[in-house]
Each structure stands twice: as C-alpha cells, then as structure tokens.
PDB file of C-alpha atoms in Angstrom:
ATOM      1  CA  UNK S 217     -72.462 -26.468 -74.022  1.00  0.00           C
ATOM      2  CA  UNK S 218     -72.065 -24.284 -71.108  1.00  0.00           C
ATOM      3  CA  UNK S 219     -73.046 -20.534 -71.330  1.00  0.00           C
ATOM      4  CA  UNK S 220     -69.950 -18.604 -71.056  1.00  0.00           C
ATOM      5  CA  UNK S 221     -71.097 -15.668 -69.375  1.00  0.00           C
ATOM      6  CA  UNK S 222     -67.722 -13.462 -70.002  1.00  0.00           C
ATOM      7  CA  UNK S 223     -67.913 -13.441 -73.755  1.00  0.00           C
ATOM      8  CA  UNK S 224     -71.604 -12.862 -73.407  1.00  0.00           C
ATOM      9  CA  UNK S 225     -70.876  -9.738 -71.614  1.00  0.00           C
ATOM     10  CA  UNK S 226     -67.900  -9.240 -74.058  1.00  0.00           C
ATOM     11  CA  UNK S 227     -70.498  -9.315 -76.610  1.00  0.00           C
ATOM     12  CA  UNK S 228     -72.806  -7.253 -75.036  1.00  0.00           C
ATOM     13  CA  UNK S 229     -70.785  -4.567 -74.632  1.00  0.00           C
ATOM     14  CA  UNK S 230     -69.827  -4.605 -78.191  1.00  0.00           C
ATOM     15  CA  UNK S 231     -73.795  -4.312 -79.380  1.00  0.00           C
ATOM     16  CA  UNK S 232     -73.886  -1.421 -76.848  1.00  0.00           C
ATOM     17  CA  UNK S 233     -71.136   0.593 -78.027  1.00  0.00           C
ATOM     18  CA  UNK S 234     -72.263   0.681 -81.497  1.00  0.00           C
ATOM     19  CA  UNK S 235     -75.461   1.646 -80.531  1.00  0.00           C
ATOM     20  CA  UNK S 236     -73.877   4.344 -78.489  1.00  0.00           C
ATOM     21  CA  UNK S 237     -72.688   5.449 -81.770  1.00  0.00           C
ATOM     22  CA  UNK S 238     -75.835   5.670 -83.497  1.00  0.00           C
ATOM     23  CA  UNK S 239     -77.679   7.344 -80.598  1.00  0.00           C
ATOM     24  CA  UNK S 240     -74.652   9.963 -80.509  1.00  0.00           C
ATOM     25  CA  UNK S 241     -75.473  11.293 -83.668  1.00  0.00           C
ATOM     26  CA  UNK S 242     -78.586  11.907 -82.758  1.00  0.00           C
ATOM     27  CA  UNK S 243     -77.006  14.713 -80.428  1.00  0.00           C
ATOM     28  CA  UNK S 244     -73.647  15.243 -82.289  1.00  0.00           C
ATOM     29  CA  UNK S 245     -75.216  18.678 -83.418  1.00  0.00           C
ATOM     30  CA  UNK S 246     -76.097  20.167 -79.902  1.00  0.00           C
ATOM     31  CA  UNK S 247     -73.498  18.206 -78.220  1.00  0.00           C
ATOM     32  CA  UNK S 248     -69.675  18.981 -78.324  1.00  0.00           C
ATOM     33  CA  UNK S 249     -67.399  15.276 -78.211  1.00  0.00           C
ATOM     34  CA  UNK S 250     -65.692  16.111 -75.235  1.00  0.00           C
ATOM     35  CA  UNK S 251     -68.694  17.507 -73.392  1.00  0.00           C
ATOM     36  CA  UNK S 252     -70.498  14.372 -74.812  1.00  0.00           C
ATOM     37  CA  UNK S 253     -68.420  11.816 -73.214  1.00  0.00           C
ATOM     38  CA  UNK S 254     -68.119  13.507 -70.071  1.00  0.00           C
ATOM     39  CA  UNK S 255     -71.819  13.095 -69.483  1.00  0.00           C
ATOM     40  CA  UNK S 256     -71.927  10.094 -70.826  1.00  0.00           C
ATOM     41  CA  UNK S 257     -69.491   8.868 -68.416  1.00  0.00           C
ATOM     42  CA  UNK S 258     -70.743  11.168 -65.509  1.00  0.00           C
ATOM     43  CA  UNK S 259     -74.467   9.720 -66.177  1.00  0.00           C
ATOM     44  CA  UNK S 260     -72.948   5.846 -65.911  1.00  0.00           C
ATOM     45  CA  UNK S 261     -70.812   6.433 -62.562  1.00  0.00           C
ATOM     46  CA  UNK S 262     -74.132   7.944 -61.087  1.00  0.00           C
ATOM     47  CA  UNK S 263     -75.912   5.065 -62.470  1.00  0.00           C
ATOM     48  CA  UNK S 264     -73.362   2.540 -61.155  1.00  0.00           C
ATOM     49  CA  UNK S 265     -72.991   4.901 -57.673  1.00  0.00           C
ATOM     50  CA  UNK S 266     -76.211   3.130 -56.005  1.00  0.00           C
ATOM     51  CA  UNK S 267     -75.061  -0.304 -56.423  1.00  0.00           C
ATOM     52  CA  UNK S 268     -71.679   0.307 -54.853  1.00  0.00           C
ATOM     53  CA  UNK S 269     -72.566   1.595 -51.440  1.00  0.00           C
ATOM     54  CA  UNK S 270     -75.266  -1.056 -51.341  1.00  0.00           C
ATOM     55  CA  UNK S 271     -72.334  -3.173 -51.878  1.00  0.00           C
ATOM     56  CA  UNK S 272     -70.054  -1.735 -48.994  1.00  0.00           C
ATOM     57  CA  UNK S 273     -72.998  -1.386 -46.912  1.00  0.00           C
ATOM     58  CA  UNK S 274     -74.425  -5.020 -47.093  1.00  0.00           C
ATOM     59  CA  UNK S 275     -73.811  -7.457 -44.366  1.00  0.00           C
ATOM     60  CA  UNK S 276     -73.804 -10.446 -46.244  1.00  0.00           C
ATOM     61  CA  UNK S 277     -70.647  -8.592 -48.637  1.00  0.00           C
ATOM     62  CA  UNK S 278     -67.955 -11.462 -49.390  1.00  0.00           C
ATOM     63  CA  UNK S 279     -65.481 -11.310 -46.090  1.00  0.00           C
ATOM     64  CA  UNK S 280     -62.181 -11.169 -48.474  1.00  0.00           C
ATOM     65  CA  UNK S 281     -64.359  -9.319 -50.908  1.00  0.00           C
ATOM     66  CA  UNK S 282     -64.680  -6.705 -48.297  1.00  0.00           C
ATOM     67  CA  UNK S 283     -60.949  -7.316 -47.112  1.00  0.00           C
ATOM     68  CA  UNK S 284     -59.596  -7.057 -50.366  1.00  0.00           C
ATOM     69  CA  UNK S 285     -61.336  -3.194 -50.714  1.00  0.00           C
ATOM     70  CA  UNK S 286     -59.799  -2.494 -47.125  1.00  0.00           C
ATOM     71  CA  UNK S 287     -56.262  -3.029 -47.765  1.00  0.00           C
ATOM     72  CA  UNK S 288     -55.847  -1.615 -51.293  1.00  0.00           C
ATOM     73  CA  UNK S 289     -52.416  -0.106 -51.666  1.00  0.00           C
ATOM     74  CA  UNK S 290     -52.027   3.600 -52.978  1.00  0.00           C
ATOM     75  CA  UNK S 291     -50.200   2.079 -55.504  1.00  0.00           C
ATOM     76  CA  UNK S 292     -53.120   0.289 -56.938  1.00  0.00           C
ATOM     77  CA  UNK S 293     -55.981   3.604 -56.649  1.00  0.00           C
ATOM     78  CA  UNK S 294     -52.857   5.510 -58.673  1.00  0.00           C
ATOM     79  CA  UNK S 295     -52.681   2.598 -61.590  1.00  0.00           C
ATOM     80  CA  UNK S 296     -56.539   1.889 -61.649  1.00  0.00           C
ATOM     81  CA  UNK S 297     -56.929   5.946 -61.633  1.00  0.00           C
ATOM     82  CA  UNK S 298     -54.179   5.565 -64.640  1.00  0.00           C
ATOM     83  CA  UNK S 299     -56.250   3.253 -66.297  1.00  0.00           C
ATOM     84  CA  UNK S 300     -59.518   4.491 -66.380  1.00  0.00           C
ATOM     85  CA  UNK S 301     -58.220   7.963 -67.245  1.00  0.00           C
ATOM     86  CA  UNK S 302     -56.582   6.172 -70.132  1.00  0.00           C
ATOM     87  CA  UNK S 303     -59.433   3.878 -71.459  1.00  0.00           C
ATOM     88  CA  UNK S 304     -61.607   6.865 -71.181  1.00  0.00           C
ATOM     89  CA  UNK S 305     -60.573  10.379 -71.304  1.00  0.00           C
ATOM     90  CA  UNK S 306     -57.348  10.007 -73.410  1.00  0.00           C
ATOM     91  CA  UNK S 307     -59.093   7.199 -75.651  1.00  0.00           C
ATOM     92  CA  UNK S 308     -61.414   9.612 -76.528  1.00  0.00           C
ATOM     93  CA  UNK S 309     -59.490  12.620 -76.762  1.00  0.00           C
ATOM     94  CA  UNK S 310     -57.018  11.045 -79.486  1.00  0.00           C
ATOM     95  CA  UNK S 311     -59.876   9.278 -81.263  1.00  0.00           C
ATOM     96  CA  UNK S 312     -61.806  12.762 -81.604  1.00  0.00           C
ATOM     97  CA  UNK S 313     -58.559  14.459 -82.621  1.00  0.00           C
ATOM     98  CA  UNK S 314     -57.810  11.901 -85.022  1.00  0.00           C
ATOM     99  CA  UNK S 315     -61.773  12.488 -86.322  1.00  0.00           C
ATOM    100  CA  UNK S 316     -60.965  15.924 -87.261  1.00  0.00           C
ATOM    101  CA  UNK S 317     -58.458  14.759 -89.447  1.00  0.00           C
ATOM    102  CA  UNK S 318     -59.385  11.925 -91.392  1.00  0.00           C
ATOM    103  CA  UNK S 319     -63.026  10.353 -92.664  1.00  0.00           C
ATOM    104  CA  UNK S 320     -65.120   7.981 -90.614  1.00  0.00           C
ATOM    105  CA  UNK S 321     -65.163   4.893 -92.139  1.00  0.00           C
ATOM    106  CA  UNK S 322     -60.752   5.429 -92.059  1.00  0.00           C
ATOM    107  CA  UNK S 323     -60.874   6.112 -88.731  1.00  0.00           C
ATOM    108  CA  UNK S 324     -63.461   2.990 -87.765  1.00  0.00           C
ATOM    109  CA  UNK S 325     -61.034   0.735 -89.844  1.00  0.00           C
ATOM    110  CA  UNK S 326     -57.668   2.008 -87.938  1.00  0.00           C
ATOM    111  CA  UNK S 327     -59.540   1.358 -84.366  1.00  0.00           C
ATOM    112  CA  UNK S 328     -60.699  -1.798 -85.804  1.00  0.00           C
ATOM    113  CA  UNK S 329     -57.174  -3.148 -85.155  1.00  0.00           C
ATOM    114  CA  UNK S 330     -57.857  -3.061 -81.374  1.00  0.00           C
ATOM    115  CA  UNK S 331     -57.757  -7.057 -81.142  1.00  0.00           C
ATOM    116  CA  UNK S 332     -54.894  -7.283 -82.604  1.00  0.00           C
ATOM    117  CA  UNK S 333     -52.676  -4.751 -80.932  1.00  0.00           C
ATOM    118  CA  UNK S 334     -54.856  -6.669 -77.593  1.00  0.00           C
ATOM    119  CA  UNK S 335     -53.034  -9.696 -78.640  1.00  0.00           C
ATOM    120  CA  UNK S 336     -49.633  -8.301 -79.846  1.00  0.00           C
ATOM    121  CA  UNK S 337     -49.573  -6.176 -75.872  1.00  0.00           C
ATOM    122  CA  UNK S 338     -50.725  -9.207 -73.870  1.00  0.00           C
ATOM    123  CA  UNK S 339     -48.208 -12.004 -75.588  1.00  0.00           C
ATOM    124  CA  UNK S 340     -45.361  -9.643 -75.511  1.00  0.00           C
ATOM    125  CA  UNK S 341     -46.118  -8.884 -71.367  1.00  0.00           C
ATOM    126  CA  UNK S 342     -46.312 -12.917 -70.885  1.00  0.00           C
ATOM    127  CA  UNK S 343     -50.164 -12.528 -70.081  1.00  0.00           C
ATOM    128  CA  UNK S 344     -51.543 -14.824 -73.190  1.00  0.00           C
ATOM    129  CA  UNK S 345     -49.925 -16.946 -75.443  1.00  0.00           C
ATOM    130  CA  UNK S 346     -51.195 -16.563 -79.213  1.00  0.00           C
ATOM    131  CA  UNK S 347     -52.856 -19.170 -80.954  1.00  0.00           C
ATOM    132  CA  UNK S 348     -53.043 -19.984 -84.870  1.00  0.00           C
ATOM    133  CA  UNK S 349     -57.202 -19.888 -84.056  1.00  0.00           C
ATOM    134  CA  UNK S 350     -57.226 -16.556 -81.929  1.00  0.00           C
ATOM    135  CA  UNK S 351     -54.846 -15.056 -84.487  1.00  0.00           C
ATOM    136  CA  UNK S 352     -56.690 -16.511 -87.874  1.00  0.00           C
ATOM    137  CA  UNK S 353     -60.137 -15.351 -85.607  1.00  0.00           C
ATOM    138  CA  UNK S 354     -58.910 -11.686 -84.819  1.00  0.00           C
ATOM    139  CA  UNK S 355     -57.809 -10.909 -88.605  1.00  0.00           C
ATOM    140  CA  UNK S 356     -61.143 -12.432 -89.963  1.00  0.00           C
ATOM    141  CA  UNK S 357     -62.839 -10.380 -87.779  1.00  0.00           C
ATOM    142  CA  UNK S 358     -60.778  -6.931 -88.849  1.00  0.00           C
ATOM    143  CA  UNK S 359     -61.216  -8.200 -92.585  1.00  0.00           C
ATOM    144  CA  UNK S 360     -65.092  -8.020 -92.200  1.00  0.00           C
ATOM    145  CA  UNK S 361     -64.759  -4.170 -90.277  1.00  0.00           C
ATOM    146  CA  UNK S 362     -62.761  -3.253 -93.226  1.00  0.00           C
ATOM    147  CA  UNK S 363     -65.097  -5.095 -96.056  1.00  0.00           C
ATOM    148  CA  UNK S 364     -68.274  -3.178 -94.163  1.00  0.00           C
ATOM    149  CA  UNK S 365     -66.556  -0.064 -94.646  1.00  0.00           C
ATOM    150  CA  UNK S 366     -65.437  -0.527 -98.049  1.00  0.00           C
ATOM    151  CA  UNK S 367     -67.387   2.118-100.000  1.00  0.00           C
ATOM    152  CA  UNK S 368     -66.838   5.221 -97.892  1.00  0.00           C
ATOM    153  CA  UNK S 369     -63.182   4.200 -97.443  1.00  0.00           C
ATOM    154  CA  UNK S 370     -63.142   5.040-101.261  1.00  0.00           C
ATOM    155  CA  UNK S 371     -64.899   8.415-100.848  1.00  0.00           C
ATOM    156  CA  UNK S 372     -62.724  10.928-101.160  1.00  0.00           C
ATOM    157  CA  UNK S 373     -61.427  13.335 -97.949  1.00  0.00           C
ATOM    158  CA  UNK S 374     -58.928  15.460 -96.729  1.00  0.00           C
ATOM    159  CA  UNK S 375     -56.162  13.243 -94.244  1.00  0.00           C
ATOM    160  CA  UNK S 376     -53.132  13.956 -92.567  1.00  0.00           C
ATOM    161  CA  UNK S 377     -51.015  11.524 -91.576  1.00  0.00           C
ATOM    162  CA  UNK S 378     -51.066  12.667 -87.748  1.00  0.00           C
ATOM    163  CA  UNK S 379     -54.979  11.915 -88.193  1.00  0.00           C
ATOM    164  CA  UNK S 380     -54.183   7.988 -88.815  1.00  0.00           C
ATOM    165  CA  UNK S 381     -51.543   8.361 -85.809  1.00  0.00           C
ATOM    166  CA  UNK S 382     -53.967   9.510 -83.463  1.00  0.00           C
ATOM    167  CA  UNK S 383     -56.656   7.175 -84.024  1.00  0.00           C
ATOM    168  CA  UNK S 384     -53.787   4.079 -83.769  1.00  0.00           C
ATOM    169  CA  UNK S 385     -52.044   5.422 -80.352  1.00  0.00           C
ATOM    170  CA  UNK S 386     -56.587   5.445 -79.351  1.00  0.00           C
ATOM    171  CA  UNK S 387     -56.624   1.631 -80.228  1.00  0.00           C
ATOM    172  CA  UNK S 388     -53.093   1.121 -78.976  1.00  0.00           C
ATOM    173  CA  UNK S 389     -54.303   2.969 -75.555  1.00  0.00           C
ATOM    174  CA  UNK S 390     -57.383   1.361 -74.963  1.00  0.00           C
ATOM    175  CA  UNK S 391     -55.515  -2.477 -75.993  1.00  0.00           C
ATOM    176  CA  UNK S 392     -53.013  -1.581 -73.098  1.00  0.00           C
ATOM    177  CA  UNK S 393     -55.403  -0.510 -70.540  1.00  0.00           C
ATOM    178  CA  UNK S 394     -57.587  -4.007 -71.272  1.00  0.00           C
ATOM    179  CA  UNK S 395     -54.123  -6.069 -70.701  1.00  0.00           C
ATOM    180  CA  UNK S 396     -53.912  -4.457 -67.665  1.00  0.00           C
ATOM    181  CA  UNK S 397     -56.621  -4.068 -66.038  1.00  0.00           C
ATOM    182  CA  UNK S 398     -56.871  -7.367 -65.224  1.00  0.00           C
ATOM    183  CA  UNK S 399     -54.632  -8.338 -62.448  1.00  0.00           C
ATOM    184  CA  UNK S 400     -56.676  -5.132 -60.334  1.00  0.00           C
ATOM    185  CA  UNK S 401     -59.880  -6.513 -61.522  1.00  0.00           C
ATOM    186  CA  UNK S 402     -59.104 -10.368 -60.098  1.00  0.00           C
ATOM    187  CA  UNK S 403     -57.744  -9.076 -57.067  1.00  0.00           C
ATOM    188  CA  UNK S 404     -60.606  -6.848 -56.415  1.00  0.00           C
ATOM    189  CA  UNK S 405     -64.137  -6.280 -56.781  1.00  0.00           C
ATOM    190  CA  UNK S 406     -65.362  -5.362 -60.397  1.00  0.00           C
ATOM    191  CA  UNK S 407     -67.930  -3.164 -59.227  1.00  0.00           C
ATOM    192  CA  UNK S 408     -65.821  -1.035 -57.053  1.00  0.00           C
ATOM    193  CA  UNK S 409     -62.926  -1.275 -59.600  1.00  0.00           C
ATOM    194  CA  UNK S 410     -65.318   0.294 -62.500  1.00  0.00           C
ATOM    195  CA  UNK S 411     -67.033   2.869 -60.435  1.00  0.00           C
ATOM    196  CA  UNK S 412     -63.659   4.141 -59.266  1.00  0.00           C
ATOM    197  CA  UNK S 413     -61.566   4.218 -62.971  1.00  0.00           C
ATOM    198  CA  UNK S 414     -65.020   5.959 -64.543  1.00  0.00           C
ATOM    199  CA  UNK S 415     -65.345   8.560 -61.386  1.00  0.00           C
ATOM    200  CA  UNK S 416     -61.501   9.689 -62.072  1.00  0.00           C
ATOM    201  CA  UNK S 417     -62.377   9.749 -66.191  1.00  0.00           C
ATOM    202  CA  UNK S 418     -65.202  11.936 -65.486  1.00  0.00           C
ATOM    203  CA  UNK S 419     -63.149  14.637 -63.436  1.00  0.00           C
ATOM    204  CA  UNK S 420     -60.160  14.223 -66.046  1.00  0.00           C
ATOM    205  CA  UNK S 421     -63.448  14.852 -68.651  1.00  0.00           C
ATOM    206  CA  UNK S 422     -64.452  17.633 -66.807  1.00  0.00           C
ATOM    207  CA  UNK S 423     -61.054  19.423 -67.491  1.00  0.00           C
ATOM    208  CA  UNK S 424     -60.667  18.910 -71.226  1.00  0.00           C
ATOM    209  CA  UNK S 425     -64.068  19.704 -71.779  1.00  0.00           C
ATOM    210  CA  UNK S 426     -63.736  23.251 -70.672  1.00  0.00           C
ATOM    211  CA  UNK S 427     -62.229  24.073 -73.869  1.00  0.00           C
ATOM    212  CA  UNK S 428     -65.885  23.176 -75.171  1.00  0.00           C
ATOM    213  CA  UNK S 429     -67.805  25.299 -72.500  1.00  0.00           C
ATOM    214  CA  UNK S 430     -69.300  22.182 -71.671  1.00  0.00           C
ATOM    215  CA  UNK S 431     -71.450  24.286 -68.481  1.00  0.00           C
ATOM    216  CA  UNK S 432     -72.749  26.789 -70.645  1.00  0.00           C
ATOM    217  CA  UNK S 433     -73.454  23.312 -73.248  1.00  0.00           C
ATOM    218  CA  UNK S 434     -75.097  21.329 -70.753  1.00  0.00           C
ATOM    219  CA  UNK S 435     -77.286  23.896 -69.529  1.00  0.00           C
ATOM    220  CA  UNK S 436     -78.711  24.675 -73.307  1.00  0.00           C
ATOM    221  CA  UNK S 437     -79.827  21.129 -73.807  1.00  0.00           C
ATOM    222  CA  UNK S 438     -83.601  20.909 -74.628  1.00  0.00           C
ATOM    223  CA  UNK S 439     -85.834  18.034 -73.502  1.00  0.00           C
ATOM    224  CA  UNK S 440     -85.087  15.743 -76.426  1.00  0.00           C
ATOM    225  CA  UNK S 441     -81.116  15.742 -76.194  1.00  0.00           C
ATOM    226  CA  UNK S 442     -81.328  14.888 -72.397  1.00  0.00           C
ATOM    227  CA  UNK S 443     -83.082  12.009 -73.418  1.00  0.00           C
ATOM    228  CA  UNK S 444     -80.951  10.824 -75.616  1.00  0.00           C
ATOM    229  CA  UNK S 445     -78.111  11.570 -73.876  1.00  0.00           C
ATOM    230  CA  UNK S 446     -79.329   9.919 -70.428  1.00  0.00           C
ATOM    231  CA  UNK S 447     -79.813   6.876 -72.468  1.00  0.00           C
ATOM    232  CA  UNK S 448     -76.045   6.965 -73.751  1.00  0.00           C
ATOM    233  CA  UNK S 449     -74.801   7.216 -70.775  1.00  0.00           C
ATOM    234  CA  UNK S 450     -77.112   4.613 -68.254  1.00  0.00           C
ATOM    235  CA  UNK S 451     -76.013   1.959 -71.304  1.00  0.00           C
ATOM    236  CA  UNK S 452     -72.153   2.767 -70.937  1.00  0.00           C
ATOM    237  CA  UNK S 453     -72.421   2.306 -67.506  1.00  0.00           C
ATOM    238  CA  UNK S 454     -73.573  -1.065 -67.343  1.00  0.00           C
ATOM    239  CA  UNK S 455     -71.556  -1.657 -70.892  1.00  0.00           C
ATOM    240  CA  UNK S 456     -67.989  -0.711 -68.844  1.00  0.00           C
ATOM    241  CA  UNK S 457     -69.130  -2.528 -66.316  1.00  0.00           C
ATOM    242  CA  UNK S 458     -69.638  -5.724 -68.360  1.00  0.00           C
ATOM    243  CA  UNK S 459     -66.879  -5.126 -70.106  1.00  0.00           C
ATOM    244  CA  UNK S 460     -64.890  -5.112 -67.041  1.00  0.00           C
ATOM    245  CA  UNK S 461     -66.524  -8.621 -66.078  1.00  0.00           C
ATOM    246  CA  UNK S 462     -65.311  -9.791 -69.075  1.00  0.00           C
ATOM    247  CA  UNK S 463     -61.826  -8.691 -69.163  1.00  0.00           C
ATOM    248  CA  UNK S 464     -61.742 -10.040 -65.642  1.00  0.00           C
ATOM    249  CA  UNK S 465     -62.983 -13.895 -66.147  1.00  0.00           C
ATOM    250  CA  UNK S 466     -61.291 -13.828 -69.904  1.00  0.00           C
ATOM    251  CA  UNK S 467     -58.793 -13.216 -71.725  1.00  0.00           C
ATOM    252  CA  UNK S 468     -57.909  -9.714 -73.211  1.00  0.00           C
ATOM    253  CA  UNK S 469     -58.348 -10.664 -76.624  1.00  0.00           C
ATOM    254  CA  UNK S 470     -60.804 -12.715 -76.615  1.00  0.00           C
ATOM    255  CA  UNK S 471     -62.605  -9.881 -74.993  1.00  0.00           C
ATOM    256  CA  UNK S 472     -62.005  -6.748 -77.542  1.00  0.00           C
ATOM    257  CA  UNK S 473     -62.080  -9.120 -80.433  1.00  0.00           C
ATOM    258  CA  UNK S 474     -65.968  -8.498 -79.992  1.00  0.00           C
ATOM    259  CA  UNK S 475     -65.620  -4.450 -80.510  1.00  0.00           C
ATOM    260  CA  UNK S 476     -65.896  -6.023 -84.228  1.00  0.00           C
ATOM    261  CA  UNK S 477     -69.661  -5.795 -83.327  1.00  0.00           C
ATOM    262  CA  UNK S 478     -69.613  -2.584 -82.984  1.00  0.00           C
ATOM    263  CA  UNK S 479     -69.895  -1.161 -86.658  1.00  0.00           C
ATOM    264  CA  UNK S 480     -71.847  -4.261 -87.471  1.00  0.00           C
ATOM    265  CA  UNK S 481     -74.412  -3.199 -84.581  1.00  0.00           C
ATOM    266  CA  UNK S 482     -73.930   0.666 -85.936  1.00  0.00           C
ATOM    267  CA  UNK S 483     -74.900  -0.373 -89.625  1.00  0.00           C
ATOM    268  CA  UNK S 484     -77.860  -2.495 -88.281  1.00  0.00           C
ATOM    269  CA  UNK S 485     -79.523   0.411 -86.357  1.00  0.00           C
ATOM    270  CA  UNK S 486     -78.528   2.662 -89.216  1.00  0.00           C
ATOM    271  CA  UNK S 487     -81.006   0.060 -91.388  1.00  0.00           C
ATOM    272  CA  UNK S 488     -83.968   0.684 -88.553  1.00  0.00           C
ATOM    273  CA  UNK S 489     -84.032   3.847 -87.558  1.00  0.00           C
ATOM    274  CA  UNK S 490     -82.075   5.741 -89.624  1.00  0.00           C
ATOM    275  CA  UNK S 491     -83.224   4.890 -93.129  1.00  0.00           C
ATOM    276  CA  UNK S 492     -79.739   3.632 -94.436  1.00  0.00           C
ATOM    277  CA  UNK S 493     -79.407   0.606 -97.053  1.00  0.00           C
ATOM    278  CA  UNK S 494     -78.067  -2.381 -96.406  1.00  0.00           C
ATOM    279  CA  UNK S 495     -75.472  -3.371 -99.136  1.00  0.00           C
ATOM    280  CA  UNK S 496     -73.939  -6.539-100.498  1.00  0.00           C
ATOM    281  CA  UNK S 497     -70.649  -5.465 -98.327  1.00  0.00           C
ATOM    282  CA  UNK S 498     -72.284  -5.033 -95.041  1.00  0.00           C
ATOM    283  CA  UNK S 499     -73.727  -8.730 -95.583  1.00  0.00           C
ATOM    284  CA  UNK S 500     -70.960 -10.392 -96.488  1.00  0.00           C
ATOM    285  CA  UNK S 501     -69.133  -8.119 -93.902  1.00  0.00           C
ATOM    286  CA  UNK S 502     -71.276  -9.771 -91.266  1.00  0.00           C
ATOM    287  CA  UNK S 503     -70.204 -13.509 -92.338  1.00  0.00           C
ATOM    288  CA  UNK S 504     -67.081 -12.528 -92.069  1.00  0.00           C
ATOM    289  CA  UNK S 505     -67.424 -10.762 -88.564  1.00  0.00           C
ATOM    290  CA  UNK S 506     -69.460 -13.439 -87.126  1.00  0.00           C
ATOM    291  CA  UNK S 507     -67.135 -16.090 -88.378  1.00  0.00           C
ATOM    292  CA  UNK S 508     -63.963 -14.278 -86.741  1.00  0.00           C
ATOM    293  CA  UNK S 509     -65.670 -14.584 -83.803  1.00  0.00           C
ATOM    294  CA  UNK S 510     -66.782 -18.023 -83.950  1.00  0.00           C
ATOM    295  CA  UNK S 511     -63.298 -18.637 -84.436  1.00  0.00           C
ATOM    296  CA  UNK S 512     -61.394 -16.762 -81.824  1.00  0.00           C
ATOM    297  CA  UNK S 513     -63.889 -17.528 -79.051  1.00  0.00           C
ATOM    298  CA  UNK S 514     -63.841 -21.657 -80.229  1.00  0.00           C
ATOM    299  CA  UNK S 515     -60.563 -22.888 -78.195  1.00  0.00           C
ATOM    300  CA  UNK S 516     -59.402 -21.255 -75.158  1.00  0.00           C
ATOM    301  CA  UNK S 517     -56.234 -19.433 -74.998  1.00  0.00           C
ATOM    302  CA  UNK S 518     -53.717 -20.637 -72.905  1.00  0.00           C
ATOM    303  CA  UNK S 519     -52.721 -17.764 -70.338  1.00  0.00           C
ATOM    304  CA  UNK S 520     -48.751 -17.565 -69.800  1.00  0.00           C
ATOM    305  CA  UNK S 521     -47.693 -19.038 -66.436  1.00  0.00           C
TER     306      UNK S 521
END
C-alpha cells in the first residue's frame, strides 16, 4: 500500500496540536491566551523564516515555482492575509472567549465538530462531494471526542449560551479557512503560502494582545516558561506547515477529520507526564477515534468537477 504522505502530515499535525495543549498548561499560569498564541505563532514564522529565503534564494528553485511567487495578484496576498488572520488570530480569539464561558471538556466537544462543518462548507461550495464512508467516518470520529469527554461534560459549570456560540463560529472559522485555502496553496508554493498567512496572524496577534500587556508579559518570563513556550511554538510551525501540505494534496475533510487526535493525543500525555488516569471512556474513546479514521481516510473522495 502506498504511504500517503498528506494524511500522514494530516495526522501529524493532529498529535502536535494536542500536545500543544498539554505543554500550554504548563505556562497557562504565567502566560495570558492571547499573548500565548502570539508567540507561539511569532516563534513558528521565525522558525519557518530561514527556509523561505533559502527557498527564493536557491538556483535550482522550480522555474514556475518561482514564476508562480512573481506574478501573485494583490488579490490573492489580501485573501491568503484573510485566511491566515482567520485560521489564527480570530480562531483563537472566539475559542478563548468562548473558554471563559463554558467548561473544557464542552468547549473540546463543540470544536470537535470541525470535520463535519469541513464537509458540510466544502460540498455546499462544489469542492468535495460527500460520501456515505467520509460521512459514517467523520461522525464516528466526533462520537469518540464526545465519549472521551464524557465525565467532565457531566461536571457541573456555569454556561452561557453565547459561550457555545463562540466556540461553534471558532470551528465554523477555521472549517472555512481549510476549504479555502486550497486553491492558493495548489497554485502556489506551500512554504511561502504558510510563512506569509502566519506573519499577518502574528501582527493581527500583536494587536489583540495589547489588551493583555503582552510586552510587559513577555519580558517577565523566567527561564523555564521560555522553554516551554519556544517548544510550542517551533512545533506549530512545522505543524501549520504540514497541515498546509495536507490541505493542499487532500481533501479538506479528510484533512481536519484528524484534529480528532487531538484530545486523544492530550489525554495520552496527560497519562505520562501529568499523572492523570486513564479510564474505561478514554479507551473505548480511542476505538472509536481510530476507527473514524480508518474509515474516512479508506476510499477517496471524489472532488467536484
């Protein structure tokens, strides 16, 4: 069977985020959200920064590769700007509003639904037709988020119904950006493409985080948190970057369908390092996961002509 390198980064990127998530809250104490993401963002463009001009400065750079960079329209810099302002800044934003609002575990389980509002976006734009296996795959998947959060879903909390909002119009914001980014990323480099939509989320970043006082933040930070945080951010810039890859060579769903790895990677680490129990739910959670996947990634969807 031939190694399909797109899901593989698809996947990757889903085992990074959740680890993301564990390493955050490490820091979530000494570091603000907003403050957090901006240098976790501002850490990955640097980290990705090298690679491009090596890129643009190379002789032996594709000729329409190089073409292709040379001729891009203003149009295009606007929408990819759009884009990676939306998967990034305004992602975040709503999904940290939403946080202050409603528990955890609620909020995981809403922005579980990413797939599926992936799916919903791209068939109702013509980019991907759904199939009974993607579909069945994608719910399985959400069914084993929700069964892994089961017991602190019943915990009692305070919620507000603009709390659940905000963490949907998140997942609904981040399913529309991967539907499309793609017709940018196969008409132009994925390298250049991700470098640029994460430089414009980290100025956009650097706005909203004043509220926090992110300078005065970022300039507190012992030894420890910089480590931690310098970690966070040199794994979300290769993550976006595979994730990009992904969304470029596959399709949209088949890509986010593997965020369901995310909490599944989260509880996993939790296990390791941070001395939480592994219950009967997470376990069967994990069938249920892996199955989902097994089952939206088995037969190729058929992209819309």
């Amino acid at each position: 069977m031939k190694l399909n390198l797109a899901l593989l980064a698809a996947a990757a990127t889903g085992v990074q985020v959740g680890a993301a998530i564990v390493a955050s809250r490490f820091v979530v104490a000494d570091v603000p959200p907003l403050t957090l993401a901006l240098l976790r963002y501002a850490i990955g463009f640097t980290c990705l920064l090298p690679f491009v001009l090596k890129s643009f400065m190379a002789p032996a750079l594709d000729g329409r590769a190089r073409a292709a960079l040379n001729t891009i329209a203003v149009a295009d810099w606007l929408a990819m700007a759009a884009l990676g302002t939306g998967q990034f800044a305004v992602l975040i934003a709503l999904l940290n509003y939403g946080l202050q609002h409603i528990g955890a575990a609620q909020a995981a389980l809403i922005f579980s639904l990413f797939p599926l509002l992936t799916l919903l976006l791209s068939n109702a734009l013509g980019r991907e037709r759904i199939s009974a296996a993607l579909l069945a795959g994608v719910l399985l998947s959400i069914t084993g988020v929700a069964l892994s959060l089961w017991p602190k879903l019943q915990a009692p909390h305070p919620g507000h119904w603009w709390g659940e909002a905000a963490v949907l119009a998140s997942a609904s914001v981040g399913a529309l950006c991967s539907v499309l980014y793609r017709p940018y990323l196969q008409r132009y480099p994925t390298l250049a493409v991700s470098s640029f939509a994460m430089l414009v989320s980290v100025l956009f970043l650097g706005l909203l985080a004043l509220s926090e006082n992110w300078p005065a933040r970022v300039l507190a930070l012992g030894v420890q948190s910089w480590t931690v945080v310098a970690l966070i951010g040199i794994s979300s810039g290769i993550g976006y970057f595979w994730w990009l890859y992904a969304l470029k060579h596959e399709s949209p769903t088949r890509v986010t369908v593997f965020l369901a790895l995310n909490p599944l990677t989260a509880a996993l680490l939790g296990v390791l390092f941070l001395g939480e129990a592994l219950s009967s739910w997470a376990a069967t959670a994990i069938f249920l996961i892996a199955s989902g996947l097994w089952l939206a990634t088995r037969v190729a969807t058929q992209p819309r002509r």
